[in-house]
Amino acid sequence: MDKIRIRGGRPLKGQIRISGAKNAALPLMAACLLTDETLTLSNLPHLADITTLANLLVQHGVDLHMNGATDGGHTGRVLEMTARDITSTRAPYDLVRKMRASVLVLGPLLARFGEAQVSLPGGCAIGTRPVDLHLTALELLGAEIEIKEGYIYAKAPNGLHGAEITFSKVSVGATENLLMAACLAKGTTRLMNSAREPEITDLAECLVKMGAKIEGIGSDTLVVEGVERLGGADHSVVPDRIEAGTYAIAAAITNGELELLGARTEHLGAVIEILTKAGVEVTETDEGLRVRRLNGELTGVDVMTEPFPGFPTDLQAQTMALMSAADGAAMITESIFENRFMHVPELTRMGANVNVHGASAMVRGQKKLTGAEVMATDLRASVSLVLAGLAAEGETMLNRVYHLDRGYERVEEKLAACGADIERIKGP
Ligand code: UD1
């Protein structure tokens, strides 16, 4: 297994090109199942999760072509997907268990073929993560759903029909699944208390290019007028706001200065507000955002994760690393997932002072973090350890790098190009 070695203490300087968003690319790929024409996605990131979903789509019978890179051999790949001859509507356990987002094939398969069998994803390191909201809402569209032998068996022999749906909790995945299904349902569907993440807006815009009729894009009420069929489209994946936020924190924690090419203010409002309060200057440039400390000091700031436009849970661990190196205390409250403090014991091994009380963590900033051998438990936790390692004195060795590879494209190359002393040590 690969490891990453970091020798900390170097300020990062330079430019980082932000890749296409993993969390936008995954639902966009699932959307190819809604049509027999070709859906072409560009600016696709090169990540393990994308490969996992591609394998699932191939298993369903999708004809898939990944076209060469356009930049440095890695980024901005183009993926052509044609779901003309679907041979299976079953998403098996061995693929779904690798990545929960596989459940996003449920809505499209059910809407177009009237049936789907999708393995229940199971829990993961950050919590139980049920799919009840997806299933209850699909039932309101007329689906018959049974759970047997660890699988969701969904049927809609007479097709789906429009309905009024109010989600009891804001869910990114449930909103995406229902949005896709509603596009091919008969009549009008209103999705209320929908999630508003930019990745959902990206999906909705692509669906509109495919011929869907959607109103309220970007709001918490999506109104979908079902159509008979959808067609092909070309779509470029939106830049990854979580990757951008992570590198903004990398600039701040190392007391460096980075320009994040492709990063967008409108996707990072709550993050920029927290960084500004912490003493970090974020300014717009022609091509993205420039990030650096204002006067050399970092101040502790309280943070609470919330659905968009609130502060993203996917930046909580990275923010904890930043606050661990700030002057003063910060209370970090996680309101989305019940068990998303797995990075705390590892950050503590690097000298962070963090006490967890239920959904909140009190972080008392330290003058110095120190390098240590640490272990990643999930994707965002692992990158928080990279950030802490960049700021720490001495050497940090990060194990279980495969978590990082699920969501960060060429992280060590991007950081090394800006002056970080970081290298991947290839495992057996
Ligand atoms: C997506 C993101 C993930 C991010 C999360 C929250 C993708 C591929 N993943 O995950 O990176 O951390 O949004 O921004 O886009 N819930 C239920 N029942 C359900 C569905 C969700 O109770 O049927 C709960 C979850 O357990 C969680 C909360 O709702 O507590 C939000 O989850 P959700 O927005 O659905 O997250 P994902 O779509 O899985």
PDB file of N, CA and C and ligand atoms in Angstrom, residues 22-23 26-27 100-101 104 126 128-135 169-174 176 197 241 313-314 336-338 340 380, ligand 1:
ATOM      1  N   LYS A  22     -15.515  15.668  -7.969  1.00  0.00           N
ATOM      2  CA  LYS A  22     -15.914  14.255  -7.843  1.00  0.00           C
ATOM      3  C   LYS A  22     -17.411  14.148  -7.573  1.00  0.00           C
ATOM      4  N   ASN A  23     -17.908  14.948  -6.633  1.00  0.00           N
ATOM      5  CA  ASN A  23     -19.303  14.799  -6.226  1.00  0.00           C
ATOM      6  C   ASN A  23     -20.289  15.331  -7.261  1.00  0.00           C
ATOM      7  N   LEU A  26     -19.972  12.136 -10.257  1.00  0.00           N
ATOM      8  CA  LEU A  26     -20.634  10.846  -9.995  1.00  0.00           C
ATOM      9  C   LEU A  26     -22.120  10.866 -10.397  1.00  0.00           C
ATOM     10  N   PRO A  27     -22.935  11.831  -9.922  1.00  0.00           N
ATOM     11  CA  PRO A  27     -24.334  11.841 -10.389  1.00  0.00           C
ATOM     12  C   PRO A  27     -24.443  12.107 -11.896  1.00  0.00           C
ATOM     13  N   ARG A 100     -20.549   4.458  -1.715  1.00  0.00           N
ATOM     14  CA  ARG A 100     -21.978   4.641  -1.469  1.00  0.00           C
ATOM     15  C   ARG A 100     -22.689   5.324  -2.616  1.00  0.00           C
ATOM     16  N   ALA A 101     -21.989   6.228  -3.331  1.00  0.00           N
ATOM     17  CA  ALA A 101     -22.645   7.005  -4.378  1.00  0.00           C
ATOM     18  C   ALA A 101     -23.182   6.116  -5.500  1.00  0.00           C
ATOM     19  N   LEU A 104     -26.790   6.038  -6.673  1.00  0.00           N
ATOM     20  CA  LEU A 104     -27.335   7.027  -7.620  1.00  0.00           C
ATOM     21  C   LEU A 104     -27.804   6.411  -8.933  1.00  0.00           C
ATOM     22  N   ILE A 126     -17.879   7.292   8.614  1.00  0.00           N
ATOM     23  CA  ILE A 126     -18.375   8.539   9.214  1.00  0.00           C
ATOM     24  C   ILE A 126     -19.808   8.448   9.730  1.00  0.00           C
ATOM     25  N   THR A 128     -23.824   5.892   9.943  1.00  0.00           N
ATOM     26  CA  THR A 128     -24.633   4.795   9.398  1.00  0.00           C
ATOM     27  C   THR A 128     -25.103   5.092   7.972  1.00  0.00           C
ATOM     28  N   ARG A 129     -25.361   6.335   7.666  1.00  0.00           N
ATOM     29  CA  ARG A 129     -25.730   6.800   6.326  1.00  0.00           C
ATOM     30  C   ARG A 129     -26.811   5.949   5.641  1.00  0.00           C
ATOM     31  N   PRO A 130     -28.034   6.031   6.133  1.00  0.00           N
ATOM     32  CA  PRO A 130     -29.125   5.267   5.510  1.00  0.00           C
ATOM     33  C   PRO A 130     -29.548   5.854   4.151  1.00  0.00           C
ATOM     34  N   VAL A 131     -30.417   5.109   3.418  1.00  0.00           N
ATOM     35  CA  VAL A 131     -30.950   5.632   2.148  1.00  0.00           C
ATOM     36  C   VAL A 131     -32.482   5.724   2.197  1.00  0.00           C
ATOM     37  N   ASP A 132     -33.022   5.797   3.434  1.00  0.00           N
ATOM     38  CA  ASP A 132     -34.481   5.818   3.580  1.00  0.00           C
ATOM     39  C   ASP A 132     -35.144   6.978   2.836  1.00  0.00           C
ATOM     40  N   LEU A 133     -34.472   8.139   2.792  1.00  0.00           N
ATOM     41  CA  LEU A 133     -35.082   9.301   2.126  1.00  0.00           C
ATOM     42  C   LEU A 133     -35.228   9.044   0.625  1.00  0.00           C
ATOM     43  N   HIS A 134     -34.232   8.376   0.039  1.00  0.00           N
ATOM     44  CA  HIS A 134     -34.296   8.044  -1.396  1.00  0.00           C
ATOM     45  C   HIS A 134     -35.520   7.148  -1.638  1.00  0.00           C
ATOM     46  N   LEU A 135     -35.650   6.116  -0.776  1.00  0.00           N
ATOM     47  CA  LEU A 135     -36.656   5.081  -1.024  1.00  0.00           C
ATOM     48  C   LEU A 135     -38.077   5.609  -0.796  1.00  0.00           C
ATOM     49  N   LYS A 169     -35.368  15.633   5.647  1.00  0.00           N
ATOM     50  CA  LYS A 169     -34.011  16.066   5.992  1.00  0.00           C
ATOM     51  C   LYS A 169     -33.332  16.441   4.668  1.00  0.00           C
ATOM     52  N   VAL A 170     -32.437  17.397   4.708  1.00  0.00           N
ATOM     53  CA  VAL A 170     -31.771  17.792   3.468  1.00  0.00           C
ATOM     54  C   VAL A 170     -30.734  16.722   3.101  1.00  0.00           C
ATOM     55  N   SER A 171     -30.888  16.134   1.918  1.00  0.00           N
ATOM     56  CA  SER A 171     -29.951  15.089   1.492  1.00  0.00           C
ATOM     57  C   SER A 171     -29.513  15.334   0.052  1.00  0.00           C
ATOM     58  N   VAL A 172     -28.217  15.398  -0.133  1.00  0.00           N
ATOM     59  CA  VAL A 172     -27.651  15.624  -1.466  1.00  0.00           C
ATOM     60  C   VAL A 172     -28.010  14.449  -2.377  1.00  0.00           C
ATOM     61  N   GLY A 173     -27.702  13.235  -1.925  1.00  0.00           N
ATOM     62  CA  GLY A 173     -27.916  12.055  -2.763  1.00  0.00           C
ATOM     63  C   GLY A 173     -29.389  11.830  -3.076  1.00  0.00           C
ATOM     64  N   ALA A 174     -30.263  11.987  -2.083  1.00  0.00           N
ATOM     65  CA  ALA A 174     -31.698  11.762  -2.323  1.00  0.00           C
ATOM     66  C   ALA A 174     -32.227  12.797  -3.319  1.00  0.00           C
ATOM     67  N   GLU A 176     -30.557  14.221  -5.690  1.00  0.00           N
ATOM     68  CA  GLU A 176     -30.048  13.869  -7.024  1.00  0.00           C
ATOM     69  C   GLU A 176     -30.793  12.672  -7.611  1.00  0.00           C
ATOM     70  N   GLU A 197     -26.681  22.124  -3.054  1.00  0.00           N
ATOM     71  CA  GLU A 197     -25.236  22.109  -3.324  1.00  0.00           C
ATOM     72  C   GLU A 197     -24.962  22.415  -4.801  1.00  0.00           C
ATOM     73  N   ARG A 241     -15.259  22.425  -5.390  1.00  0.00           N
ATOM     74  CA  ARG A 241     -15.164  23.462  -4.341  1.00  0.00           C
ATOM     75  C   ARG A 241     -14.494  22.896  -3.087  1.00  0.00           C
ATOM     76  N   THR A 313     -19.558  19.996   5.412  1.00  0.00           N
ATOM     77  CA  THR A 313     -18.999  18.939   6.263  1.00  0.00           C
ATOM     78  C   THR A 313     -17.731  18.357   5.631  1.00  0.00           C
ATOM     79  N   ASP A 314     -17.650  18.402   4.304  1.00  0.00           N
ATOM     80  CA  ASP A 314     -16.471  17.849   3.634  1.00  0.00           C
ATOM     81  C   ASP A 314     -15.216  18.715   3.820  1.00  0.00           C
ATOM     82  N   ILE A 336     -23.955  17.312  10.289  1.00  0.00           N
ATOM     83  CA  ILE A 336     -24.458  16.470   9.186  1.00  0.00           C
ATOM     84  C   ILE A 336     -24.266  14.979   9.495  1.00  0.00           C
ATOM     85  N   PHE A 337     -23.068  14.588   9.892  1.00  0.00           N
ATOM     86  CA  PHE A 337     -22.788  13.168  10.152  1.00  0.00           C
ATOM     87  C   PHE A 337     -22.479  12.954  11.627  1.00  0.00           C
ATOM     88  N   GLU A 338     -22.935  11.806  12.154  1.00  0.00           N
ATOM     89  CA  GLU A 338     -22.840  11.591  13.605  1.00  0.00           C
ATOM     90  C   GLU A 338     -21.454  11.165  14.081  1.00  0.00           C
ATOM     91  N   ARG A 340     -18.127  11.983  12.583  1.00  0.00           N
ATOM     92  CA  ARG A 340     -17.132  12.477  11.654  1.00  0.00           C
ATOM     93  C   ARG A 340     -15.960  13.163  12.364  1.00  0.00           C
ATOM     94  N   ARG A 380     -11.706  12.743   3.713  1.00  0.00           N
ATOM     95  CA  ARG A 380     -11.402  14.108   4.179  1.00  0.00           C
ATOM     96  C   ARG A 380     -10.494  14.072   5.405  1.00  0.00           C
TER      97      ARG A 380
HETATM   98  C1  UD1 B   1     -22.979  13.775  -0.234  1.00  0.00           C
HETATM   99  C2  UD1 B   1     -21.523  13.856  -0.621  1.00  0.00           C
HETATM  100  C3  UD1 B   1     -20.639  13.806   0.610  1.00  0.00           C
HETATM  101  C4  UD1 B   1     -21.054  14.897   1.604  1.00  0.00           C
HETATM  102  C5  UD1 B   1     -22.550  14.819   1.890  1.00  0.00           C
HETATM  103  C6  UD1 B   1     -23.054  15.982   2.733  1.00  0.00           C
HETATM  104  C7  UD1 B   1     -21.498  12.827  -2.803  1.00  0.00           C
HETATM  105  C8  UD1 B   1     -21.092  11.662  -3.646  1.00  0.00           C
HETATM  106  N1  UD1 B   1     -21.214  12.737  -1.490  1.00  0.00           N
HETATM  107  O1  UD1 B   1     -23.181  12.506   0.399  1.00  0.00           O
HETATM  108  O2  UD1 B   1     -19.286  14.001   0.199  1.00  0.00           O
HETATM  109  O3  UD1 B   1     -20.349  14.722   2.815  1.00  0.00           O
HETATM  110  O4  UD1 B   1     -23.294  14.842   0.645  1.00  0.00           O
HETATM  111  O5  UD1 B   1     -22.758  17.194   2.124  1.00  0.00           O
HETATM  112  O6  UD1 B   1     -22.013  13.808  -3.300  1.00  0.00           O
HETATM  113  N2  UD1 B   1     -29.520  10.730   5.326  1.00  0.00           N
HETATM  114  C9  UD1 B   1     -30.555   9.993   5.842  1.00  0.00           C
HETATM  115  N3  UD1 B   1     -31.310   9.257   4.975  1.00  0.00           N
HETATM  116  C10 UD1 B   1     -31.072   9.218   3.629  1.00  0.00           C
HETATM  117  C11 UD1 B   1     -30.016   9.985   3.117  1.00  0.00           C
HETATM  118  C12 UD1 B   1     -29.262  10.738   4.000  1.00  0.00           C
HETATM  119  O7  UD1 B   1     -30.804  10.002   7.047  1.00  0.00           O
HETATM  120  O8  UD1 B   1     -31.797   8.525   2.911  1.00  0.00           O
HETATM  121  C13 UD1 B   1     -28.672  11.538   6.245  1.00  0.00           C
HETATM  122  C14 UD1 B   1     -27.197  11.118   6.236  1.00  0.00           C
HETATM  123  O9  UD1 B   1     -26.958  10.026   7.094  1.00  0.00           O
HETATM  124  C15 UD1 B   1     -26.527  12.392   6.679  1.00  0.00           C
HETATM  125  C16 UD1 B   1     -27.406  13.495   6.050  1.00  0.00           C
HETATM  126  O10 UD1 B   1     -28.669  12.876   5.765  1.00  0.00           O
HETATM  127  O11 UD1 B   1     -26.585  12.487   8.073  1.00  0.00           O
HETATM  128  C17 UD1 B   1     -26.865  14.102   4.783  1.00  0.00           C
HETATM  129  O12 UD1 B   1     -26.502  13.081   3.900  1.00  0.00           O
HETATM  130  P1  UD1 B   1     -26.526  13.263   2.311  1.00  0.00           P
HETATM  131  O13 UD1 B   1     -26.646  14.707   1.983  1.00  0.00           O
HETATM  132  O14 UD1 B   1     -27.528  12.332   1.749  1.00  0.00           O
HETATM  133  O15 UD1 B   1     -25.076  12.760   1.921  1.00  0.00           O
HETATM  134  P2  UD1 B   1     -24.650  11.951   0.630  1.00  0.00           P
HETATM  135  O16 UD1 B   1     -25.503  12.321  -0.530  1.00  0.00           O
HETATM  136  O17 UD1 B   1     -24.504  10.510   0.978  1.00  0.00           O
END
